[in-house]
Amino acid sequence: MGGSVVAVDVGCFALNVAERVGYMLDEVEHFIVTHVHYDHLCGLPMVAFTKTFRSREPELKVYTVTSGVDIVRNLLDLVVSGGNVGYRVQPVTVNSQVTVGDAKIRFIEADHTVEALGVVAEYTKLKVVISSDTRPTIAYRKEATKAHIAIHEATLPSNMREEARITGHTVVEDAVKQVSEAEQAILYHLTQWSEIEAMEVSKRNKKIQVLPDGAIVKLC
């Protein structure tokens, strides 16, 4: 995005996974934490720690939900306090917008068990929509219409719709509906229960991909 990299939801093994495919997350400046469930931010302290001994600059810039600001700050303080790595944590809400290089990043409504946001990234003529952990929302469906790539979670199989409602997730069938109007789609945040169904969907619908953690998608 105009020479800049934005990392969205850095999981516990993200640093190692990224390095294996050629990306150094300690060189990244901008991070988005869509919500503060542990599996979506547990890699962020390791990124900050790695910066402390590699002396990476510039500082970390983290964008997260209002309820997550103090949590992120406390985590980062554990590893960078008194060190040579600075950071800024900026709260964002629905309709917030930030500029990274030549890209515009907007935040949209997401329905989860905690405060959460979806992400819309627009760079030149490219539009990517990311659901975060979410129930199906009108906001996402609207943004995904004619998006170049729509990325949506598919945590549970379609026969576990009630469990999805209770846990704030989406079943495969509903995830497919959410991305149906996009040019290309990716299903992620899969579990052992949903992966088989999602793979079958991708075989039938070639515009839908099911990717493992650490996969790279060439957008342009």
XYZ file of N, CA and C in Angstrom:
660
model
N 0.843 -1.197 0.000
C 0.000 0.000 0.000
C 0.878 1.246 0.000
N 1.309 1.638 -1.172
C 2.172 2.788 -1.255
C 3.483 2.588 -0.537
N 3.998 1.332 -0.532
C 5.255 1.033 0.128
C 5.114 0.687 1.589
N 3.916 0.727 2.148
C 3.691 0.422 3.551
C 2.997 -0.926 3.691
N 3.201 -1.555 4.850
C 2.552 -2.823 5.163
C 1.657 -2.614 6.371
N 0.461 -3.173 6.321
C -0.462 -3.130 7.454
C -0.749 -4.563 7.868
N -0.546 -4.871 9.144
C -0.833 -6.209 9.671
C -2.150 -6.153 10.433
N -3.054 -7.074 10.119
C -4.362 -7.123 10.762
C -4.427 -8.359 11.649
N -4.623 -8.158 12.952
C -4.785 -9.243 13.925
C -3.590 -10.200 13.914
N -2.614 -9.879 14.741
C -1.365 -10.633 14.799
C -1.507 -11.753 15.826
N -1.692 -12.963 15.340
C -1.837 -14.119 16.221
C -0.532 -14.543 16.857
N -0.602 -15.558 17.706
C 0.543 -15.946 18.530
C 1.756 -16.366 17.708
N 1.552 -16.976 16.546
C 2.668 -17.480 15.748
C 2.906 -16.646 14.497
N 2.287 -15.474 14.443
C 2.345 -14.661 13.227
C 3.765 -14.257 12.863
N 4.580 -13.924 13.855
C 5.947 -13.467 13.581
C 6.733 -14.552 12.861
N 6.687 -15.774 13.370
C 7.436 -16.865 12.757
C 6.870 -17.254 11.401
N 5.541 -17.301 11.312
C 4.910 -17.658 10.045
C 5.264 -16.634 8.972
N 5.206 -15.359 9.317
C 5.510 -14.306 8.353
C 6.959 -14.380 7.881
N 7.892 -14.640 8.800
C 9.296 -14.708 8.418
C 9.567 -15.871 7.471
N 8.845 -16.966 7.647
C 9.055 -18.118 6.767
C 8.652 -17.819 5.336
N 7.741 -16.870 5.155
C 7.306 -16.531 3.798
C 7.857 -15.173 3.351
N 8.850 -14.657 4.084
C 9.581 -13.492 3.614
C 9.168 -12.140 4.138
N 8.322 -12.100 5.174
C 7.902 -10.826 5.745
C 8.436 -10.701 7.171
N 9.041 -9.557 7.464
C 9.580 -9.293 8.800
C 8.612 -8.362 9.533
N 7.806 -8.909 10.416
C 6.796 -8.088 11.084
C 7.401 -7.025 11.987
N 8.631 -7.221 12.445
C 9.251 -6.182 13.270
C 9.657 -4.972 12.437
N 9.549 -5.064 11.115
C 9.779 -3.917 10.251
C 8.477 -3.206 9.885
N 7.366 -3.780 10.299
C 6.057 -3.194 9.998
C 5.749 -2.078 10.984
N 5.140 -1.028 10.496
C 4.820 0.125 11.334
C 3.371 0.111 11.801
N 2.447 -0.344 10.959
C 1.016 -0.211 11.243
C 0.378 -1.563 11.542
N -0.340 -1.628 12.673
C -1.020 -2.846 13.084
C -2.474 -2.521 13.430
N -3.369 -3.401 13.037
C -4.769 -3.273 13.393
C -5.153 -4.445 14.283
N -5.766 -4.147 15.427
C -6.319 -5.177 16.305
C -7.835 -4.997 16.274
N -8.527 -5.881 15.574
C -9.956 -5.692 15.360
C -10.775 -5.911 16.621
N -10.255 -6.715 17.546
C -10.886 -6.919 18.850
C -9.853 -7.593 19.751
N -10.100 -7.589 21.043
C -9.037 -7.973 21.969
C -9.193 -9.383 22.526
N -9.755 -10.289 21.765
C -9.612 -11.695 22.108
C -8.151 -12.083 21.887
N -7.629 -12.903 22.791
C -6.188 -13.141 22.871
C -5.588 -13.633 21.560
N -6.298 -14.503 20.844
C -5.713 -15.089 19.639
C -5.567 -14.081 18.505
N -6.095 -12.882 18.669
C -5.979 -11.867 17.630
C -4.937 -10.798 17.943
N -4.302 -10.879 19.110
C -3.280 -9.881 19.433
C -2.075 -10.456 20.173
N -2.065 -11.768 20.426
C -1.002 -12.328 21.267
C 0.369 -12.266 20.611
N 0.434 -12.072 19.286
C 1.724 -11.940 18.637
C 2.297 -10.538 18.675
N 1.475 -9.565 19.048
C 1.929 -8.175 19.033
C 3.060 -7.904 20.020
N 2.997 -8.412 21.281
C 4.131 -8.214 22.186
C 5.432 -8.811 21.648
N 5.351 -9.962 20.959
C 6.556 -10.548 20.393
C 7.135 -9.686 19.280
N 6.264 -9.069 18.483
C 6.745 -8.134 17.467
C 7.493 -6.984 18.124
N 6.890 -6.424 19.191
C 7.537 -5.312 19.894
C 8.854 -5.755 20.520
N 8.866 -6.944 21.129
C 10.093 -7.456 21.738
C 11.190 -7.636 20.696
N 10.829 -8.157 19.548
C 11.817 -8.352 18.489
C 12.385 -7.020 18.037
N 11.556 -6.002 18.001
C 12.050 -4.663 17.662
C 13.106 -4.178 18.661
N 12.971 -4.562 19.930
C 13.887 -4.035 20.942
C 15.320 -4.474 20.706
N 15.544 -5.672 20.179
C 16.935 -6.084 19.973
C 17.373 -6.002 18.516
N 16.437 -5.782 17.611
C 16.825 -5.525 16.231
C 16.860 -4.029 15.931
N 16.430 -3.241 16.922
C 16.431 -1.777 16.809
C 15.692 -1.306 15.562
N 14.532 -1.884 15.356
C 13.752 -1.506 14.188
C 13.047 -0.174 14.425
N 13.004 0.633 13.389
C 12.247 1.872 13.389
C 11.376 1.884 12.148
N 10.309 2.636 12.112
C 9.837 3.552 13.145
C 9.025 2.835 14.207
N 8.398 3.627 15.047
C 7.634 3.083 16.164
C 6.408 2.324 15.698
N 5.871 1.532 16.615
C 4.622 0.818 16.343
C 3.434 1.779 16.374
N 2.551 1.629 15.423
C 1.276 2.347 15.444
C 0.177 1.296 15.431
N -0.615 1.269 16.490
C -1.647 0.252 16.635
C -3.016 0.923 16.652
N -3.922 0.408 15.833
C -5.291 0.908 15.775
C -6.200 -0.189 16.309
N -7.020 0.145 17.296
C -7.875 -0.867 17.886
C -9.157 -0.263 18.428
N -10.074 -1.124 18.809
C -11.348 -0.678 19.371
C -11.112 0.058 20.681
N -12.036 0.914 21.044
C -11.875 1.741 22.247
C -11.634 0.902 23.485
N -12.363 -0.203 23.623
C -12.210 -1.044 24.810
C -10.888 -1.797 24.839
N -10.163 -1.792 23.730
C -8.901 -2.519 23.676
C -7.667 -1.676 23.887
N -7.821 -0.348 23.959
C -6.661 0.536 24.027
C -5.792 0.229 25.236
N -6.373 0.191 26.428
C -5.580 -0.054 27.640
C -4.991 -1.457 27.652
N -5.720 -2.426 27.118
C -5.216 -3.804 27.072
C -3.976 -3.876 26.193
N -4.030 -3.272 25.022
C -2.877 -3.279 24.121
C -1.704 -2.534 24.742
N -1.975 -1.394 25.343
C -0.898 -0.634 25.983
C -0.227 -1.439 27.091
N -1.018 -2.116 27.909
C -0.447 -2.906 28.998
C 0.421 -4.042 28.471
N -0.018 -4.693 27.404
C 0.770 -5.766 26.809
C 2.093 -5.248 26.270
N 2.038 -4.122 25.566
C 3.263 -3.573 24.996
C 4.208 -3.066 26.068
N 3.656 -2.498 27.138
C 4.493 -2.014 28.233
C 5.326 -3.127 28.856
N 4.801 -4.341 28.833
C 5.533 -5.465 29.417
C 6.867 -5.712 28.727
N 6.952 -5.380 27.453
C 8.165 -5.714 26.700
C 8.970 -4.511 26.221
N 8.384 -3.327 26.188
C 9.138 -2.180 25.660
C 9.378 -1.092 26.693
N 8.826 -1.208 27.882
C 8.983 -0.155 28.882
C 10.463 0.095 29.174
N 10.895 1.344 29.012
C 12.279 1.700 29.265
C 13.223 1.324 28.147
N 12.690 0.751 27.075
C 13.536 0.319 25.968
C 13.594 1.344 24.858
N 14.066 0.873 23.698
C 14.285 1.788 22.575
C 13.177 1.742 21.534
N 12.050 1.140 21.884
C 10.941 1.019 20.941
C 9.753 1.830 21.445
N 9.284 2.733 20.619
C 8.105 3.504 20.977
C 6.858 2.930 20.334
N 5.718 3.321 20.849
C 4.469 2.869 20.243
C 3.376 3.888 20.517
N 2.369 3.857 19.637
C 1.165 4.656 19.819
C -0.042 3.762 19.583
N -1.019 3.866 20.461
C -2.249 3.095 20.307
C -3.384 4.076 20.081
N -4.027 3.947 18.947
C -5.089 4.884 18.570
C -6.429 4.165 18.542
N -7.415 4.668 19.299
C -8.747 4.057 19.235
C -9.438 4.388 17.921
N -10.155 3.410 17.371
C -10.936 3.633 16.171
C -12.340 3.075 16.398
N -13.289 3.640 15.691
C -14.688 3.227 15.804
C -15.266 3.059 14.402
N -16.522 2.658 14.347
C -17.200 2.558 13.055
C -17.105 3.904 12.333
N -16.706 3.860 11.079
C -16.534 5.021 10.196
C -15.225 5.771 10.414
N -14.385 5.337 11.371
C -13.043 5.916 11.464
C -12.273 5.599 10.189
N -11.349 6.479 9.840
C -10.523 6.267 8.658
C -9.091 6.669 8.959
N -8.138 5.858 8.524
C -6.730 6.199 8.650
C -6.078 6.056 7.284
N -5.008 6.791 7.077
C -4.268 6.747 5.820
C -2.916 6.106 6.056
N -2.597 5.120 5.263
C -1.298 4.447 5.337
C -0.710 4.457 3.940
N 0.344 5.244 3.741
C 0.866 5.399 2.392
C -0.205 5.977 1.490
N -0.463 5.292 0.386
C -1.503 5.729 -0.547
C -2.831 5.026 -0.302
N -2.912 4.286 0.763
C -4.118 3.506 1.044
C -5.007 4.209 2.062
N -6.303 4.003 1.901
C -7.288 4.458 2.870
C -7.868 3.238 3.569
N -7.874 3.273 4.882
C -8.405 2.155 5.659
C -9.578 2.670 6.470
N -10.734 1.997 6.303
C -11.931 2.348 7.042
C -12.353 1.190 7.931
N -13.113 1.507 8.968
C -13.565 0.494 9.916
C -15.091 0.438 9.892
N -15.611 -0.791 9.876
C -17.051 -0.989 9.772
C -17.547 -1.859 10.924
N -18.855 -1.878 11.071
C -19.491 -2.648 12.133
C -19.160 -4.138 12.020
N -18.884 -4.763 13.171
C -18.744 -6.217 13.250
C -19.485 -6.685 14.492
N -20.169 -7.791 14.386
C -21.001 -8.301 15.476
C -20.310 -9.521 16.098
N -19.743 -9.333 17.280
C -19.038 -10.417 17.962
C -19.434 -10.391 19.439
N -18.819 -11.231 20.246
C -19.148 -11.259 21.672
C -18.478 -10.130 22.446
N -17.517 -9.464 21.818
C -16.878 -8.283 22.393
C -16.884 -7.196 21.333
N -16.552 -5.975 21.721
C -16.466 -4.892 20.746
C -15.492 -5.280 19.641
N -15.923 -5.145 18.403
C -15.098 -5.554 17.269
C -15.411 -4.686 16.060
N -14.481 -4.671 15.122
C -14.647 -3.905 13.896
C -14.185 -4.730 12.702
N -14.837 -4.524 11.565
C -14.341 -5.036 10.305
C -13.456 -3.984 9.656
N -12.746 -4.381 8.606
C -11.761 -3.500 7.982
C -12.001 -3.434 6.478
N -11.952 -2.217 5.933
C -12.022 -2.011 4.486
C -10.763 -1.255 4.080
N -9.972 -1.852 3.197
C -8.744 -1.213 2.714
C -8.895 -0.913 1.235
N -8.631 0.336 0.855
C -8.744 0.753 -0.538
C -7.428 1.392 -0.982
N -6.872 0.830 -2.062
C -5.588 1.309 -2.581
C -5.680 1.381 -4.094
N -5.505 2.559 -4.643
C -5.748 2.850 -6.052
C -7.137 2.293 -6.413
N -7.201 1.276 -7.289
C -8.497 0.727 -7.682
C -8.816 -0.590 -6.974
N -8.048 -0.929 -5.965
C -8.216 -2.197 -5.265
C -8.985 -1.998 -3.969
N -9.947 -2.867 -3.712
C -10.727 -2.807 -2.474
C -10.754 -4.191 -1.833
N -10.324 -4.255 -0.567
C -10.299 -5.498 0.188
C -11.131 -5.304 1.452
N -12.003 -6.253 1.743
C -12.864 -6.183 2.926
C -12.569 -7.389 3.810
N -12.336 -7.123 5.100
C -11.991 -8.180 6.057
C -13.019 -8.166 7.177
N -13.552 -9.336 7.494
C -14.656 -9.390 8.448
C -14.237 -9.288 9.903
N -13.011 -9.722 10.243
C -12.669 -10.011 11.629
C -13.562 -11.161 12.094
N -13.554 -11.462 13.398
C -14.541 -12.404 13.923
C -15.888 -11.695 13.880
N -16.860 -12.302 13.275
C -18.113 -11.566 13.143
C -19.279 -12.483 12.828
N -20.429 -12.050 13.234
C -21.668 -12.572 12.708
C -21.923 -11.879 11.361
N -22.745 -12.429 10.519
C -23.071 -11.730 9.277
C -23.676 -10.360 9.570
N -23.213 -9.347 8.883
C -23.743 -7.999 9.070
C -24.090 -7.373 7.733
N -25.048 -6.475 7.773
C -25.420 -5.736 6.562
C -24.253 -4.865 6.113
N -23.528 -4.302 7.073
C -22.403 -3.423 6.744
C -21.352 -4.163 5.925
N -21.021 -5.382 6.342
C -20.020 -6.153 5.593
C -20.551 -6.504 4.211
N -21.774 -7.006 4.149
C -22.355 -7.430 2.862
C -22.353 -6.269 1.874
N -22.675 -5.085 2.357
C -22.695 -3.903 1.491
C -21.298 -3.592 0.966
N -20.292 -3.620 1.854
C -18.922 -3.308 1.441
C -18.355 -4.380 0.514
N -18.786 -5.636 0.735
C -18.252 -6.737 -0.074
C -18.794 -6.732 -1.497
N -19.912 -6.070 -1.717
C -20.478 -5.993 -3.061
C -19.494 -5.298 -3.997
N -19.048 -6.014 -4.998
C -18.100 -5.519 -6.008
C -16.699 -5.254 -5.439
N -16.427 -5.698 -4.218
C -15.053 -5.630 -3.715
C -14.181 -6.566 -4.539
N -12.899 -6.228 -4.650
C -12.004 -7.112 -5.390
C -11.755 -8.400 -4.612
N -11.585 -8.281 -3.299
C -11.435 -9.463 -2.454
C -12.220 -9.255 -1.159
N -13.055 -10.216 -0.839
C -13.794 -10.208 0.428
C -13.298 -11.378 1.267
N -12.821 -11.078 2.471
C -12.264 -12.086 3.375
C -13.216 -12.217 4.559
N -13.727 -13.417 4.784
C -14.723 -13.585 5.834
C -14.456 -14.841 6.640
N -14.676 -14.731 7.927
C -14.506 -15.895 8.794
C -15.575 -16.947 8.515
N -15.224 -18.215 8.773
C -16.170 -19.330 8.622
C -15.817 -20.356 9.700
N -16.064 -19.983 10.939
C -15.582 -20.758 12.075
C -16.284 -22.096 12.240
N -17.569 -22.146 11.909
C -18.347 -23.348 12.214
C -19.083 -23.874 10.980
N -19.353 -25.174 10.947
C -20.101 -25.743 9.830
C -21.561 -25.301 9.872
N -22.240 -25.487 8.766
C -23.585 -24.946 8.629
C -24.614 -25.600 9.533
N -24.303 -26.773 10.078
C -25.244 -27.431 10.994
C -25.046 -26.998 12.448
N -24.211 -25.965 12.675
C -23.969 -25.459 14.027
C -24.327 -23.976 14.112
N -25.433 -23.615 13.466
C -25.838 -22.204 13.388
C -26.128 -21.608 14.772
N -26.730 -22.368 15.670
C -27.029 -21.846 16.996
C -25.749 -21.628 17.792
N -24.807 -22.550 17.678
C -23.517 -22.361 18.349
C -22.796 -21.128 17.811
N -22.921 -20.890 16.521
C -22.312 -19.701 15.928
C -22.935 -18.426 16.485
N -24.249 -18.448 16.637
C -24.932 -17.269 17.184
C -24.451 -16.985 18.605
N -24.335 -18.017 19.416
C -23.945 -17.845 20.818
C -22.504 -17.360 20.937
N -21.625 -17.866 20.100
C -20.196 -17.539 20.208
C -19.781 -16.364 19.337
N -20.721 -15.796 18.594
C -20.405 -14.622 17.785
C -19.632 -14.929 16.520
N -19.884 -16.104 15.940
C -19.174 -16.497 14.731
C -20.146 -16.747 13.583
N -19.613 -17.202 12.458
C -20.404 -17.415 11.254
C -20.234 -18.845 10.761
N -21.314 -19.443 10.301
C -21.220 -20.772 9.697
C -20.835 -20.619 8.226
N -20.353 -21.695 7.636
C -19.831 -21.647 6.271
C -20.878 -21.148 5.280
N -22.090 -21.670 5.361
C -23.129 -21.265 4.412
C -23.377 -19.761 4.453
N -23.445 -19.194 5.635
C -23.688 -17.755 5.757
C -22.475 -16.939 5.325
N -21.268 -17.456 5.580
C -20.061 -16.759 5.134
C -20.030 -16.665 3.615
N -20.429 -17.744 2.949
C -20.470 -17.740 1.486
C -21.455 -16.688 0.985
N -22.590 -16.553 1.634
C -23.557 -15.527 1.241
C -22.969 -14.129 1.423
N -22.196 -13.936 2.480
C -21.617 -12.619 2.748
C -20.649 -12.176 1.652
N -19.947 -13.123 1.060
C -18.925 -12.766 0.059
C -19.407 -12.988 -1.373
N -20.667 -13.315 -1.554
C -21.155 -13.762 -2.862
C -21.052 -12.718 -3.957
N -21.085 -11.434 -3.601
C -21.064 -10.378 -4.617
C -19.671 -9.828 -4.870
N -18.656 -10.363 -4.203
C -17.280 -9.909 -4.431
C -16.684 -10.614 -5.651
N -15.637 -9.996 -6.231
C -14.996 -10.611 -7.386
C -14.264 -11.900 -6.983
N -13.569 -11.839 -5.856
C -12.878 -13.001 -5.309
C -13.125 -13.031 -3.811
N -13.052 -14.226 -3.214
C -13.342 -14.340 -1.788
C -12.400 -15.333 -1.127
N -12.161 -15.090 0.154
C -11.345 -15.986 0.962
C -12.100 -16.289 2.244
N -12.199 -17.557 2.597
C -12.752 -17.964 3.881
C -11.597 -18.282 4.817
N -11.668 -17.736 6.046
C -10.581 -17.951 7.001
C -11.166 -18.133 8.397
N -10.279 -18.198 9.392
C -10.677 -18.458 10.776
C -11.461 -19.771 10.846
N -10.930 -20.765 10.162
C -11.577 -22.071 10.096
C -11.237 -22.913 11.322
N -12.050 -23.902 11.579
C -11.792 -24.875 12.631
C -11.856 -26.269 12.025
N -11.509 -27.249 12.823
C -11.572 -28.625 12.336
C -12.985 -29.013 11.918
N -13.985 -28.327 12.478
C -15.374 -28.635 12.158
C -15.830 -28.000 10.847
N -15.247 -26.861 10.498
C -15.734 -26.136 9.310
C -14.837 -26.288 8.096
N -13.613 -26.726 8.271
C -12.653 -26.723 7.164
C -13.090 -27.639 6.017
N -13.599 -28.818 6.343
C -13.992 -29.761 5.291
C -15.108 -29.177 4.432
N -16.138 -28.604 5.082
C -17.241 -28.002 4.333
C -16.748 -26.838 3.480
N -15.874 -25.999 4.058
C -15.359 -24.847 3.314
C -14.554 -25.294 2.089
N -13.774 -26.349 2.230
C -13.001 -26.853 1.103
C -13.921 -27.373 0.000
N -15.015 -28.013 0.376
C -15.971 -28.497 -0.615
C -16.611 -27.325 -1.364
N -16.905 -26.254 -0.628
C -17.470 -25.056 -1.270
C -16.493 -24.492 -2.296
N -15.223 -24.423 -1.933
C -14.218 -23.848 -2.832
C -14.028 -24.689 -4.095
N -14.270 -25.983 -3.992
C -14.182 -26.835 -5.184
C -15.322 -26.533 -6.158
N -16.488 -26.213 -5.613
C -17.647 -25.933 -6.449
C -17.652 -24.499 -6.974
N -17.108 -23.588 -6.184
C -17.112 -22.168 -6.546
C -15.678 -21.678 -6.619
N -15.164 -21.537 -7.828
C -13.744 -21.254 -8.026
C -13.322 -19.863 -7.575
N -14.275 -18.973 -7.355
C -13.864 -17.641 -6.903
C -13.627 -17.602 -5.392
N -13.976 -18.682 -4.694
C -13.788 -18.750 -3.252
C -12.577 -19.615 -2.931
N -11.637 -19.047 -2.172
C -10.463 -19.781 -1.745
C -10.543 -20.059 -0.250
N -9.980 -21.168 0.152
C -9.824 -21.498 1.573
C -8.335 -21.615 1.816
N -7.801 -20.723 2.638
C -6.345 -20.652 2.777
C -5.894 -20.973 4.203
N -4.759 -21.639 4.324
C -4.190 -21.899 5.648
C -3.517 -20.652 6.202
N -3.269 -20.642 7.510
C -2.539 -19.531 8.116
C -1.178 -19.384 7.457
N -0.788 -18.138 7.195
C 0.521 -17.881 6.619
C 0.542 -17.865 5.103
N -0.591 -18.119 4.467
C -0.639 -18.103 3.003
C -0.521 -16.670 2.501
N 0.015 -16.515 1.310
C 0.157 -15.211 0.667
C -0.733 -15.172 -0.572
N -1.493 -14.109 -0.709
C -2.340 -13.916 -1.875
C -1.823 -12.696 -2.644
N -1.494 -12.877 -3.897
C -1.048 -11.763 -4.725
C -2.275 -11.036 -5.251
N -2.413 -9.766 -4.856
C -3.611 -9.006 -5.217
C -3.456 -8.275 -6.534
N -2.270 -7.821 -6.835
C -2.065 -7.069 -8.080
C -0.608 -7.124 -8.480
